Amino acid sequence: MGVMSVALPDLGEDLRTTGSEQPHHPWQTVVWNDPVNLMSYVAHVFREYFGFDRPEAERLMLAVHHDGHAVVAEGAREQMELHTQAMHDYGLWATVRQAPR
């Protein structure tokens, strides 16, 4: 039987990042208040599409109603774009934005 050898990483390698690299900042799906949809419908959409429980769906719906908008999801840009399109398909006003730093 032969002896197995395992390659180990060079632990002396410099792993520091340069100042020009940007840290990852997630994106957000924002739902906006509109004059068309009932509050109960907005809460229903949040429960059906995102799977929020009733209290969370109602909290977000009230933020949309009182504050004019609510962040309903945060993550990779592509996923937020899919969520935004889904909100449009439900008839809600929604946009994608980069999360504040």
PDB file of C-alpha atoms in Angstrom:
ATOM      1  CA  MET A   1       0.000   0.000   0.000  1.00  0.00           C
ATOM      2  CA  GLY A   2       1.283   3.460  -0.882  1.00  0.00           C
ATOM      3  CA  VAL A   3       1.344   6.550   1.287  1.00  0.00           C
ATOM      4  CA  MET A   4      -1.291   9.194   0.426  1.00  0.00           C
ATOM      5  CA  SER A   5      -0.225  12.778   0.309  1.00  0.00           C
ATOM      6  CA  VAL A   6      -2.536  15.712   0.958  1.00  0.00           C
ATOM      7  CA  ALA A   7      -1.866  19.166  -0.463  1.00  0.00           C
ATOM      8  CA  LEU A   8      -2.177  21.918   2.129  1.00  0.00           C
ATOM      9  CA  PRO A   9      -2.869  25.567   1.264  1.00  0.00           C
ATOM     10  CA  ASP A  10      -0.062  28.077   1.534  1.00  0.00           C
ATOM     11  CA  LEU A  11      -0.950  29.706   4.852  1.00  0.00           C
ATOM     12  CA  GLY A  12       1.507  32.497   4.200  1.00  0.00           C
ATOM     13  CA  GLU A  13      -0.589  33.735   1.259  1.00  0.00           C
ATOM     14  CA  ASP A  14      -1.786  37.318   1.632  1.00  0.00           C
ATOM     15  CA  LEU A  15      -5.610  37.219   1.871  1.00  0.00           C
ATOM     16  CA  ARG A  16      -6.201  40.938   2.496  1.00  0.00           C
ATOM     17  CA  THR A  17      -8.588  42.762   0.182  1.00  0.00           C
ATOM     18  CA  THR A  18      -7.807  46.004  -1.547  1.00  0.00           C
ATOM     19  CA  GLY A  19      -9.658  49.225  -0.784  1.00  0.00           C
ATOM     20  CA  SER A  20     -11.195  49.247  -4.268  1.00  0.00           C
ATOM     21  CA  GLU A  21     -13.354  46.185  -3.571  1.00  0.00           C
ATOM     22  CA  GLN A  22     -16.914  46.975  -2.530  1.00  0.00           C
ATOM     23  CA  PRO A  23     -18.565  44.966   0.229  1.00  0.00           C
ATOM     24  CA  HIS A  24     -21.743  43.124  -0.827  1.00  0.00           C
ATOM     25  CA  HIS A  25     -24.904  45.170  -0.387  1.00  0.00           C
ATOM     26  CA  PRO A  26     -28.197  43.348  -0.872  1.00  0.00           C
ATOM     27  CA  TRP A  27     -31.110  44.545  -2.958  1.00  0.00           C
ATOM     28  CA  GLN A  28     -34.677  45.088  -1.809  1.00  0.00           C
ATOM     29  CA  THR A  29     -38.174  44.626  -3.179  1.00  0.00           C
ATOM     30  CA  VAL A  30     -40.271  47.632  -2.171  1.00  0.00           C
ATOM     31  CA  VAL A  31     -44.076  47.662  -2.427  1.00  0.00           C
ATOM     32  CA  TRP A  32     -45.653  51.106  -2.755  1.00  0.00           C
ATOM     33  CA  ASN A  33     -49.045  52.412  -1.744  1.00  0.00           C
ATOM     34  CA  ASP A  34     -51.530  52.800  -4.555  1.00  0.00           C
ATOM     35  CA  PRO A  35     -55.083  54.132  -4.830  1.00  0.00           C
ATOM     36  CA  VAL A  36     -56.444  50.896  -6.328  1.00  0.00           C
ATOM     37  CA  ASN A  37     -55.833  47.863  -4.121  1.00  0.00           C
ATOM     38  CA  LEU A  38     -57.648  47.184  -0.863  1.00  0.00           C
ATOM     39  CA  MET A  39     -55.536  46.726   2.246  1.00  0.00           C
ATOM     40  CA  SER A  40     -56.983  43.239   2.723  1.00  0.00           C
ATOM     41  CA  TYR A  41     -55.854  42.290  -0.792  1.00  0.00           C
ATOM     42  CA  VAL A  42     -52.309  43.558  -0.185  1.00  0.00           C
ATOM     43  CA  ALA A  43     -52.079  41.498   3.017  1.00  0.00           C
ATOM     44  CA  HIS A  44     -53.472  38.492   1.110  1.00  0.00           C
ATOM     45  CA  VAL A  45     -50.764  38.854  -1.572  1.00  0.00           C
ATOM     46  CA  PHE A  46     -48.029  39.062   1.069  1.00  0.00           C
ATOM     47  CA  ARG A  47     -49.328  35.887   2.718  1.00  0.00           C
ATOM     48  CA  GLU A  48     -49.860  33.980  -0.514  1.00  0.00           C
ATOM     49  CA  TYR A  49     -46.685  34.928  -2.382  1.00  0.00           C
ATOM     50  CA  PHE A  50     -44.122  35.420   0.405  1.00  0.00           C
ATOM     51  CA  GLY A  51     -45.678  33.015   2.907  1.00  0.00           C
ATOM     52  CA  PHE A  52     -45.797  35.589   5.705  1.00  0.00           C
ATOM     53  CA  ASP A  53     -48.001  34.761   8.657  1.00  0.00           C
ATOM     54  CA  ARG A  54     -51.043  36.980   9.200  1.00  0.00           C
ATOM     55  CA  PRO A  55     -49.419  39.395  11.732  1.00  0.00           C
ATOM     56  CA  GLU A  56     -46.354  39.983   9.517  1.00  0.00           C
ATOM     57  CA  ALA A  57     -48.439  40.413   6.363  1.00  0.00           C
ATOM     58  CA  GLU A  58     -50.677  42.919   8.149  1.00  0.00           C
ATOM     59  CA  ARG A  59     -47.687  44.781   9.619  1.00  0.00           C
ATOM     60  CA  LEU A  60     -46.166  45.179   6.147  1.00  0.00           C
ATOM     61  CA  MET A  61     -49.526  46.116   4.619  1.00  0.00           C
ATOM     62  CA  LEU A  62     -49.988  48.833   7.257  1.00  0.00           C
ATOM     63  CA  ALA A  63     -46.476  50.146   6.527  1.00  0.00           C
ATOM     64  CA  VAL A  64     -47.437  50.391   2.859  1.00  0.00           C
ATOM     65  CA  HIS A  65     -50.660  52.166   3.789  1.00  0.00           C
ATOM     66  CA  HIS A  66     -49.293  54.570   6.427  1.00  0.00           C
ATOM     67  CA  ASP A  67     -45.674  55.091   5.304  1.00  0.00           C
ATOM     68  CA  GLY A  68     -46.312  54.842   1.579  1.00  0.00           C
ATOM     69  CA  HIS A  69     -44.098  51.796   1.089  1.00  0.00           C
ATOM     70  CA  ALA A  70     -42.584  48.708   2.748  1.00  0.00           C
ATOM     71  CA  VAL A  71     -39.536  46.546   2.092  1.00  0.00           C
ATOM     72  CA  VAL A  72     -40.972  43.055   1.688  1.00  0.00           C
ATOM     73  CA  ALA A  73     -37.816  41.158   0.693  1.00  0.00           C
ATOM     74  CA  GLU A  74     -34.047  41.585   0.630  1.00  0.00           C
ATOM     75  CA  GLY A  75     -31.373  39.582  -1.163  1.00  0.00           C
ATOM     76  CA  ALA A  76     -29.750  39.082  -4.554  1.00  0.00           C
ATOM     77  CA  ARG A  77     -30.787  41.511  -7.272  1.00  0.00           C
ATOM     78  CA  GLU A  78     -32.096  38.783  -9.599  1.00  0.00           C
ATOM     79  CA  GLN A  79     -34.384  37.383  -6.894  1.00  0.00           C
ATOM     80  CA  MET A  80     -35.669  40.864  -5.999  1.00  0.00           C
ATOM     81  CA  GLU A  81     -36.458  41.463  -9.672  1.00  0.00           C
ATOM     82  CA  LEU A  82     -38.479  38.231  -9.720  1.00  0.00           C
ATOM     83  CA  HIS A  83     -40.370  39.317  -6.590  1.00  0.00           C
ATOM     84  CA  THR A  84     -41.048  42.726  -8.133  1.00  0.00           C
ATOM     85  CA  GLN A  85     -42.409  41.148 -11.295  1.00  0.00           C
ATOM     86  CA  ALA A  86     -44.623  38.879  -9.189  1.00  0.00           C
ATOM     87  CA  MET A  87     -45.991  41.917  -7.320  1.00  0.00           C
ATOM     88  CA  HIS A  88     -46.767  43.530 -10.692  1.00  0.00           C
ATOM     89  CA  ASP A  89     -48.536  40.326 -11.754  1.00  0.00           C
ATOM     90  CA  TYR A  90     -50.723  40.664  -8.626  1.00  0.00           C
ATOM     91  CA  GLY A  91     -51.457  44.279  -9.579  1.00  0.00           C
ATOM     92  CA  LEU A  92     -49.290  45.901  -6.874  1.00  0.00           C
ATOM     93  CA  TRP A  93     -46.821  48.707  -7.421  1.00  0.00           C
ATOM     94  CA  ALA A  94     -43.293  47.532  -6.618  1.00  0.00           C
ATOM     95  CA  THR A  95     -39.698  48.443  -7.393  1.00  0.00           C
ATOM     96  CA  VAL A  96     -36.198  47.088  -6.811  1.00  0.00           C
ATOM     97  CA  ARG A  97     -33.570  49.156  -5.028  1.00  0.00           C
ATOM     98  CA  GLN A  98     -30.172  48.573  -3.510  1.00  0.00           C
ATOM     99  CA  ALA A  99     -30.305  48.364   0.271  1.00  0.00           C
ATOM    100  CA  PRO A 100     -28.950  51.461   2.036  1.00  0.00           C
ATOM    101  CA  ARG A 101     -25.407  51.161   3.313  1.00  0.00           C
TER     102      ARG A 101
END
